[in-house]
Amino acid sequence: MEEKDCIFCKIVRGEVPSKKVFEDEKVYAFHDINPVAPTHILIVPKKHILGVQTLEPEDECLVGHMFYVARKIAEDQGLAPKEDLKGGYRLVFNVGRDAGQSVFHLHLHLIGGRHMGWPPG
Ligand code: DGP
């Protein structure tokens, strides 16, 4: 998928509407169109990267930033784990079709607001 045809690149550029949660110079975060939990937010880099499977050494800081942004959004959304061990959220990269990846632009799922089982399906 080329950058010009990529749905998440179009969302980042504002060509496709989205419900924005957060944006800075490196990342854009928005509500998933097909939520699997009460909170389901996607954190995507503005740079077009196909997925974890094509990460380069130069992307290491960017991926760390995605996790930090996810933590801040989770706190803003009231999802941070509490001292009594209640609360919490899941951060997921689906890598490849067998793992459930359907959009080939790197994205971190932030999922929360309900209890989640393990192992995932
Ligand atoms: P994955 O299956 O891991 O590649 O996740 C892709 C997610 O992207 C999936 O949960 C649905 C979401 N998604 C796909 N297209 C759009 C869109 O146009 N807008 C929004 N907000 N989310 C989308």
mmCIF file with all atom_site columns, C-alpha atoms and ligand atoms in Angstrom:
data_model
loop_
_atom_site.group_PDB
_atom_site.id
_atom_site.type_symbol
_atom_site.label_atom_id
_atom_site.label_alt_id
_atom_site.label_comp_id
_atom_site.label_asym_id
_atom_site.label_entity_id
_atom_site.label_seq_id
_atom_site.pdbx_PDB_ins_code
_atom_site.Cartn_x
_atom_site.Cartn_y
_atom_site.Cartn_z
_atom_site.occupancy
_atom_site.B_iso_or_equiv
_atom_site.pdbx_formal_charge
_atom_site.auth_seq_id
_atom_site.auth_comp_id
_atom_site.auth_asym_id
_atom_site.auth_atom_id
_atom_site.pdbx_PDB_model_num
ATOM   1   C CA  . MET A 1 1   ? 0.000   0.000   0.000  1.00 0.00 ? 1   MET A CA  1
ATOM   2   C CA  . GLU A 1 2   ? 1.464   3.319   -1.054 1.00 0.00 ? 2   GLU A CA  1
ATOM   3   C CA  . GLU A 1 3   ? 1.280   6.386   1.121  1.00 0.00 ? 3   GLU A CA  1
ATOM   4   C CA  . LYS A 1 4   ? -1.118  8.175   -1.241 1.00 0.00 ? 4   LYS A CA  1
ATOM   5   C CA  . ASP A 1 5   ? -3.678  5.345   -1.028 1.00 0.00 ? 5   ASP A CA  1
ATOM   6   C CA  . CYS A 1 6   ? -3.216  4.516   2.665  1.00 0.00 ? 6   CYS A CA  1
ATOM   7   C CA  . ILE A 1 7   ? -6.372  5.095   4.757  1.00 0.00 ? 7   ILE A CA  1
ATOM   8   C CA  . PHE A 1 8   ? -4.418  6.109   7.874  1.00 0.00 ? 8   PHE A CA  1
ATOM   9   C CA  . CYS A 1 9   ? -2.227  8.527   5.885  1.00 0.00 ? 9   CYS A CA  1
ATOM   10  C CA  . LYS A 1 10  ? -5.475  10.062  4.597  1.00 0.00 ? 10  LYS A CA  1
ATOM   11  C CA  . ILE A 1 11  ? -6.775  10.351  8.179  1.00 0.00 ? 11  ILE A CA  1
ATOM   12  C CA  . VAL A 1 12  ? -3.503  11.968  9.310  1.00 0.00 ? 12  VAL A CA  1
ATOM   13  C CA  . ARG A 1 13  ? -3.742  14.458  6.410  1.00 0.00 ? 13  ARG A CA  1
ATOM   14  C CA  . GLY A 1 14  ? -7.395  15.221  7.243  1.00 0.00 ? 14  GLY A CA  1
ATOM   15  C CA  . GLU A 1 15  ? -8.653  13.872  3.899  1.00 0.00 ? 15  GLU A CA  1
ATOM   16  C CA  . VAL A 1 16  ? -10.764 11.238  5.688  1.00 0.00 ? 16  VAL A CA  1
ATOM   17  C CA  . PRO A 1 17  ? -12.669 12.359  8.826  1.00 0.00 ? 17  PRO A CA  1
ATOM   18  C CA  . SER A 1 18  ? -11.803 10.882  12.213 1.00 0.00 ? 18  SER A CA  1
ATOM   19  C CA  . LYS A 1 19  ? -12.552 11.510  15.878 1.00 0.00 ? 19  LYS A CA  1
ATOM   20  C CA  . LYS A 1 20  ? -9.211  12.921  16.991 1.00 0.00 ? 20  LYS A CA  1
ATOM   21  C CA  . VAL A 1 21  ? -8.009  12.244  20.540 1.00 0.00 ? 21  VAL A CA  1
ATOM   22  C CA  . PHE A 1 22  ? -4.450  13.591  20.370 1.00 0.00 ? 22  PHE A CA  1
ATOM   23  C CA  . GLU A 1 23  ? -1.915  14.929  17.877 1.00 0.00 ? 23  GLU A CA  1
ATOM   24  C CA  . ASP A 1 24  ? 1.674   16.109  17.967 1.00 0.00 ? 24  ASP A CA  1
ATOM   25  C CA  . GLU A 1 25  ? 4.440   16.369  15.376 1.00 0.00 ? 25  GLU A CA  1
ATOM   26  C CA  . LYS A 1 26  ? 5.078   12.616  15.333 1.00 0.00 ? 26  LYS A CA  1
ATOM   27  C CA  . VAL A 1 27  ? 1.754   10.852  15.995 1.00 0.00 ? 27  VAL A CA  1
ATOM   28  C CA  . TYR A 1 28  ? -2.004  11.099  15.523 1.00 0.00 ? 28  TYR A CA  1
ATOM   29  C CA  . ALA A 1 29  ? -4.545  9.302   17.734 1.00 0.00 ? 29  ALA A CA  1
ATOM   30  C CA  . PHE A 1 30  ? -8.233  8.748   16.973 1.00 0.00 ? 30  PHE A CA  1
ATOM   31  C CA  . HIS A 1 31  ? -11.179 6.542   17.884 1.00 0.00 ? 31  HIS A CA  1
ATOM   32  C CA  . ASP A 1 32  ? -11.362 3.206   16.073 1.00 0.00 ? 32  ASP A CA  1
ATOM   33  C CA  . ILE A 1 33  ? -14.318 3.031   13.665 1.00 0.00 ? 33  ILE A CA  1
ATOM   34  C CA  . ASN A 1 34  ? -15.111 -0.504  14.858 1.00 0.00 ? 34  ASN A CA  1
ATOM   35  C CA  . PRO A 1 35  ? -14.531 -0.480  18.640 1.00 0.00 ? 35  PRO A CA  1
ATOM   36  C CA  . VAL A 1 36  ? -14.107 -3.782  20.454 1.00 0.00 ? 36  VAL A CA  1
ATOM   37  C CA  . ALA A 1 37  ? -14.402 -2.194  23.914 1.00 0.00 ? 37  ALA A CA  1
ATOM   38  C CA  . PRO A 1 38  ? -15.876 0.996   25.458 1.00 0.00 ? 38  PRO A CA  1
ATOM   39  C CA  . THR A 1 39  ? -12.540 2.716   24.731 1.00 0.00 ? 39  THR A CA  1
ATOM   40  C CA  . HIS A 1 40  ? -10.722 1.779   21.535 1.00 0.00 ? 40  HIS A CA  1
ATOM   41  C CA  . ILE A 1 41  ? -8.203  4.309   20.263 1.00 0.00 ? 41  ILE A CA  1
ATOM   42  C CA  . LEU A 1 42  ? -5.564  3.952   17.562 1.00 0.00 ? 42  LEU A CA  1
ATOM   43  C CA  . ILE A 1 43  ? -2.188  5.684   17.862 1.00 0.00 ? 43  ILE A CA  1
ATOM   44  C CA  . VAL A 1 44  ? -0.493  5.986   14.468 1.00 0.00 ? 44  VAL A CA  1
ATOM   45  C CA  . PRO A 1 45  ? 2.787   7.558   13.392 1.00 0.00 ? 45  PRO A CA  1
ATOM   46  C CA  . LYS A 1 46  ? 2.481   10.357  10.841 1.00 0.00 ? 46  LYS A CA  1
ATOM   47  C CA  . LYS A 1 47  ? 5.296   8.633   8.966  1.00 0.00 ? 47  LYS A CA  1
ATOM   48  C CA  . HIS A 1 48  ? 4.009   5.817   6.751  1.00 0.00 ? 48  HIS A CA  1
ATOM   49  C CA  . ILE A 1 49  ? 5.383   2.539   8.103  1.00 0.00 ? 49  ILE A CA  1
ATOM   50  C CA  . LEU A 1 50  ? 3.758   -0.708  6.960  1.00 0.00 ? 50  LEU A CA  1
ATOM   51  C CA  . GLY A 1 51  ? 3.851   -2.348  10.378 1.00 0.00 ? 51  GLY A CA  1
ATOM   52  C CA  . VAL A 1 52  ? 6.139   -3.776  13.066 1.00 0.00 ? 52  VAL A CA  1
ATOM   53  C CA  . GLN A 1 53  ? 7.367   -6.192  10.386 1.00 0.00 ? 53  GLN A CA  1
ATOM   54  C CA  . THR A 1 54  ? 9.178   -3.366  8.540  1.00 0.00 ? 54  THR A CA  1
ATOM   55  C CA  . LEU A 1 55  ? 10.450  -1.305  11.498 1.00 0.00 ? 55  LEU A CA  1
ATOM   56  C CA  . GLU A 1 56  ? 13.957  0.091   11.034 1.00 0.00 ? 56  GLU A CA  1
ATOM   57  C CA  . PRO A 1 57  ? 16.477  1.049   13.733 1.00 0.00 ? 57  PRO A CA  1
ATOM   58  C CA  . GLU A 1 58  ? 15.662  4.708   13.011 1.00 0.00 ? 58  GLU A CA  1
ATOM   59  C CA  . ASP A 1 59  ? 12.042  4.053   14.129 1.00 0.00 ? 59  ASP A CA  1
ATOM   60  C CA  . GLU A 1 60  ? 12.934  2.956   17.669 1.00 0.00 ? 60  GLU A CA  1
ATOM   61  C CA  . CYS A 1 61  ? 12.304  6.356   19.297 1.00 0.00 ? 61  CYS A CA  1
ATOM   62  C CA  . LEU A 1 62  ? 9.063   6.782   17.375 1.00 0.00 ? 62  LEU A CA  1
ATOM   63  C CA  . VAL A 1 63  ? 7.685   3.475   18.665 1.00 0.00 ? 63  VAL A CA  1
ATOM   64  C CA  . GLY A 1 64  ? 8.693   4.381   22.216 1.00 0.00 ? 64  GLY A CA  1
ATOM   65  C CA  . HIS A 1 65  ? 6.882   7.700   21.758 1.00 0.00 ? 65  HIS A CA  1
ATOM   66  C CA  . MET A 1 66  ? 3.752   5.840   20.611 1.00 0.00 ? 66  MET A CA  1
ATOM   67  C CA  . PHE A 1 67  ? 3.749   3.891   23.891 1.00 0.00 ? 67  PHE A CA  1
ATOM   68  C CA  . TYR A 1 68  ? 4.263   7.043   25.960 1.00 0.00 ? 68  TYR A CA  1
ATOM   69  C CA  . VAL A 1 69  ? 1.396   8.795   24.148 1.00 0.00 ? 69  VAL A CA  1
ATOM   70  C CA  . ALA A 1 70  ? -0.768  5.697   24.733 1.00 0.00 ? 70  ALA A CA  1
ATOM   71  C CA  . ARG A 1 71  ? -0.010  5.881   28.458 1.00 0.00 ? 71  ARG A CA  1
ATOM   72  C CA  . LYS A 1 72  ? -0.982  9.567   28.630 1.00 0.00 ? 72  LYS A CA  1
ATOM   73  C CA  . ILE A 1 73  ? -4.198  9.005   26.664 1.00 0.00 ? 73  ILE A CA  1
ATOM   74  C CA  . ALA A 1 74  ? -5.089  6.030   28.867 1.00 0.00 ? 74  ALA A CA  1
ATOM   75  C CA  . GLU A 1 75  ? -4.662  8.214   31.956 1.00 0.00 ? 75  GLU A CA  1
ATOM   76  C CA  . ASP A 1 76  ? -6.773  10.988  30.404 1.00 0.00 ? 76  ASP A CA  1
ATOM   77  C CA  . GLN A 1 77  ? -9.471  8.417   29.661 1.00 0.00 ? 77  GLN A CA  1
ATOM   78  C CA  . GLY A 1 78  ? -9.445  7.191   33.271 1.00 0.00 ? 78  GLY A CA  1
ATOM   79  C CA  . LEU A 1 79  ? -8.073  3.777   32.353 1.00 0.00 ? 79  LEU A CA  1
ATOM   80  C CA  . ALA A 1 80  ? -4.868  3.757   34.405 1.00 0.00 ? 80  ALA A CA  1
ATOM   81  C CA  . PRO A 1 81  ? -4.589  0.710   36.702 1.00 0.00 ? 81  PRO A CA  1
ATOM   82  C CA  . LYS A 1 82  ? -5.544  1.565   40.286 1.00 0.00 ? 82  LYS A CA  1
ATOM   83  C CA  . GLU A 1 83  ? -3.705  0.570   43.462 1.00 0.00 ? 83  GLU A CA  1
ATOM   84  C CA  . ASP A 1 84  ? -6.418  -2.000  44.193 1.00 0.00 ? 84  ASP A CA  1
ATOM   85  C CA  . LEU A 1 85  ? -5.457  -3.629  40.861 1.00 0.00 ? 85  LEU A CA  1
ATOM   86  C CA  . LYS A 1 86  ? -8.746  -2.604  39.262 1.00 0.00 ? 86  LYS A CA  1
ATOM   87  C CA  . GLY A 1 87  ? -8.711  -0.775  35.945 1.00 0.00 ? 87  GLY A CA  1
ATOM   88  C CA  . GLY A 1 88  ? -6.149  -1.190  33.228 1.00 0.00 ? 88  GLY A CA  1
ATOM   89  C CA  . TYR A 1 89  ? -6.003  -1.384  29.477 1.00 0.00 ? 89  TYR A CA  1
ATOM   90  C CA  . ARG A 1 90  ? -4.409  -3.337  26.663 1.00 0.00 ? 90  ARG A CA  1
ATOM   91  C CA  . LEU A 1 91  ? -1.895  -2.101  24.072 1.00 0.00 ? 91  LEU A CA  1
ATOM   92  C CA  . VAL A 1 92  ? -1.740  -4.227  20.917 1.00 0.00 ? 92  VAL A CA  1
ATOM   93  C CA  . PHE A 1 93  ? 0.146   -4.308  17.646 1.00 0.00 ? 93  PHE A CA  1
ATOM   94  C CA  . ASN A 1 94  ? -1.327  -6.822  15.215 1.00 0.00 ? 94  ASN A CA  1
ATOM   95  C CA  . VAL A 1 95  ? 1.548   -7.918  12.982 1.00 0.00 ? 95  VAL A CA  1
ATOM   96  C CA  . GLY A 1 96  ? 0.501   -9.571  9.714  1.00 0.00 ? 96  GLY A CA  1
ATOM   97  C CA  . ARG A 1 97  ? -2.827  -10.952 8.505  1.00 0.00 ? 97  ARG A CA  1
ATOM   98  C CA  . ASP A 1 98  ? -2.803  -14.081 10.688 1.00 0.00 ? 98  ASP A CA  1
ATOM   99  C CA  . ALA A 1 99  ? -2.476  -11.841 13.749 1.00 0.00 ? 99  ALA A CA  1
ATOM   100 C CA  . GLY A 1 100 ? -5.424  -9.710  12.613 1.00 0.00 ? 100 GLY A CA  1
ATOM   101 C CA  . GLN A 1 101 ? -3.660  -6.842  10.864 1.00 0.00 ? 101 GLN A CA  1
ATOM   102 C CA  . SER A 1 102 ? -6.010  -5.377  8.262  1.00 0.00 ? 102 SER A CA  1
ATOM   103 C CA  . VAL A 1 103 ? -4.555  -1.881  7.809  1.00 0.00 ? 103 VAL A CA  1
ATOM   104 C CA  . PHE A 1 104 ? -0.937  -1.808  6.681  1.00 0.00 ? 104 PHE A CA  1
ATOM   105 C CA  . HIS A 1 105 ? 0.100   1.417   8.364  1.00 0.00 ? 105 HIS A CA  1
ATOM   106 C CA  . LEU A 1 106 ? 1.654   0.925   11.809 1.00 0.00 ? 106 LEU A CA  1
ATOM   107 C CA  . HIS A 1 107 ? -0.913  1.434   14.594 1.00 0.00 ? 107 HIS A CA  1
ATOM   108 C CA  . LEU A 1 108 ? -1.067  0.768   18.308 1.00 0.00 ? 108 LEU A CA  1
ATOM   109 C CA  . HIS A 1 109 ? -4.486  -0.260  19.629 1.00 0.00 ? 109 HIS A CA  1
ATOM   110 C CA  . LEU A 1 110 ? -5.394  1.195   23.051 1.00 0.00 ? 110 LEU A CA  1
ATOM   111 C CA  . ILE A 1 111 ? -8.306  -0.882  24.335 1.00 0.00 ? 111 ILE A CA  1
ATOM   112 C CA  . GLY A 1 112 ? -10.027 -0.553  27.694 1.00 0.00 ? 112 GLY A CA  1
ATOM   113 C CA  . GLY A 1 113 ? -13.164 -0.011  29.710 1.00 0.00 ? 113 GLY A CA  1
ATOM   114 C CA  . ARG A 1 114 ? -14.024 -3.668  30.224 1.00 0.00 ? 114 ARG A CA  1
ATOM   115 C CA  . HIS A 1 115 ? -12.408 -6.814  31.579 1.00 0.00 ? 115 HIS A CA  1
ATOM   116 C CA  . MET A 1 116 ? -10.329 -8.659  28.979 1.00 0.00 ? 116 MET A CA  1
ATOM   117 C CA  . GLY A 1 117 ? -9.469  -12.325 28.975 1.00 0.00 ? 117 GLY A CA  1
ATOM   118 C CA  . TRP A 1 118 ? -6.198  -14.044 28.162 1.00 0.00 ? 118 TRP A CA  1
ATOM   119 C CA  . PRO A 1 119 ? -5.148  -15.622 25.854 1.00 0.00 ? 119 PRO A CA  1
ATOM   120 C CA  . PRO A 1 120 ? -6.626  -13.397 23.143 1.00 0.00 ? 120 PRO A CA  1
ATOM   121 C CA  . GLY A 1 121 ? -8.570  -15.025 20.342 1.00 0.00 ? 121 GLY A CA  1
HETATM 122 P P1  . DGP B 2 .   ? -5.876  -3.975  12.509 1.00 0.00 ? 1   DGP B P1  1
HETATM 123 O O1  . DGP B 2 .   ? -6.956  -4.967  12.259 1.00 0.00 ? 1   DGP B O1  1
HETATM 124 O O2  . DGP B 2 .   ? -4.975  -4.323  13.691 1.00 0.00 ? 1   DGP B O2  1
HETATM 125 O O3  . DGP B 2 .   ? -5.096  -3.666  11.254 1.00 0.00 ? 1   DGP B O3  1
HETATM 126 O O4  . DGP B 2 .   ? -6.637  -2.650  12.959 1.00 0.00 ? 1   DGP B O4  1
HETATM 127 C C1  . DGP B 2 .   ? -7.168  -1.749  12.046 1.00 0.00 ? 1   DGP B C1  1
HETATM 128 C C2  . DGP B 2 .   ? -8.220  -0.971  12.784 1.00 0.00 ? 1   DGP B C2  1
HETATM 129 O O5  . DGP B 2 .   ? -8.473  0.188   12.037 1.00 0.00 ? 1   DGP B O5  1
HETATM 130 C C3  . DGP B 2 .   ? -9.545  -1.713  12.903 1.00 0.00 ? 1   DGP B C3  1
HETATM 131 O O6  . DGP B 2 .   ? -9.833  -1.905  14.287 1.00 0.00 ? 1   DGP B O6  1
HETATM 132 C C4  . DGP B 2 .   ? -10.569 -0.801  12.269 1.00 0.00 ? 1   DGP B C4  1
HETATM 133 C C5  . DGP B 2 .   ? -9.839  0.521   12.144 1.00 0.00 ? 1   DGP B C5  1
HETATM 134 N N1  . DGP B 2 .   ? -10.156 1.283   10.951 1.00 0.00 ? 1   DGP B N1  1
HETATM 135 C C6  . DGP B 2 .   ? -10.070 0.855   9.666  1.00 0.00 ? 1   DGP B C6  1
HETATM 136 N N2  . DGP B 2 .   ? -10.441 1.844   8.829  1.00 0.00 ? 1   DGP B N2  1
HETATM 137 C C7  . DGP B 2 .   ? -10.753 2.912   9.606  1.00 0.00 ? 1   DGP B C7  1
HETATM 138 C C8  . DGP B 2 .   ? -11.194 4.231   9.324  1.00 0.00 ? 1   DGP B C8  1
HETATM 139 O O7  . DGP B 2 .   ? -11.390 4.646   8.174  1.00 0.00 ? 1   DGP B O7  1
HETATM 140 N N3  . DGP B 2 .   ? -11.409 5.050   10.397 1.00 0.00 ? 1   DGP B N3  1
HETATM 141 C C9  . DGP B 2 .   ? -11.207 4.642   11.687 1.00 0.00 ? 1   DGP B C9  1
HETATM 142 N N4  . DGP B 2 .   ? -11.465 5.519   12.657 1.00 0.00 ? 1   DGP B N4  1
HETATM 143 N N5  . DGP B 2 .   ? -10.779 3.406   11.990 1.00 0.00 ? 1   DGP B N5  1
HETATM 144 C C10 . DGP B 2 .   ? -10.561 2.557   10.957 1.00 0.00 ? 1   DGP B C10 1
#
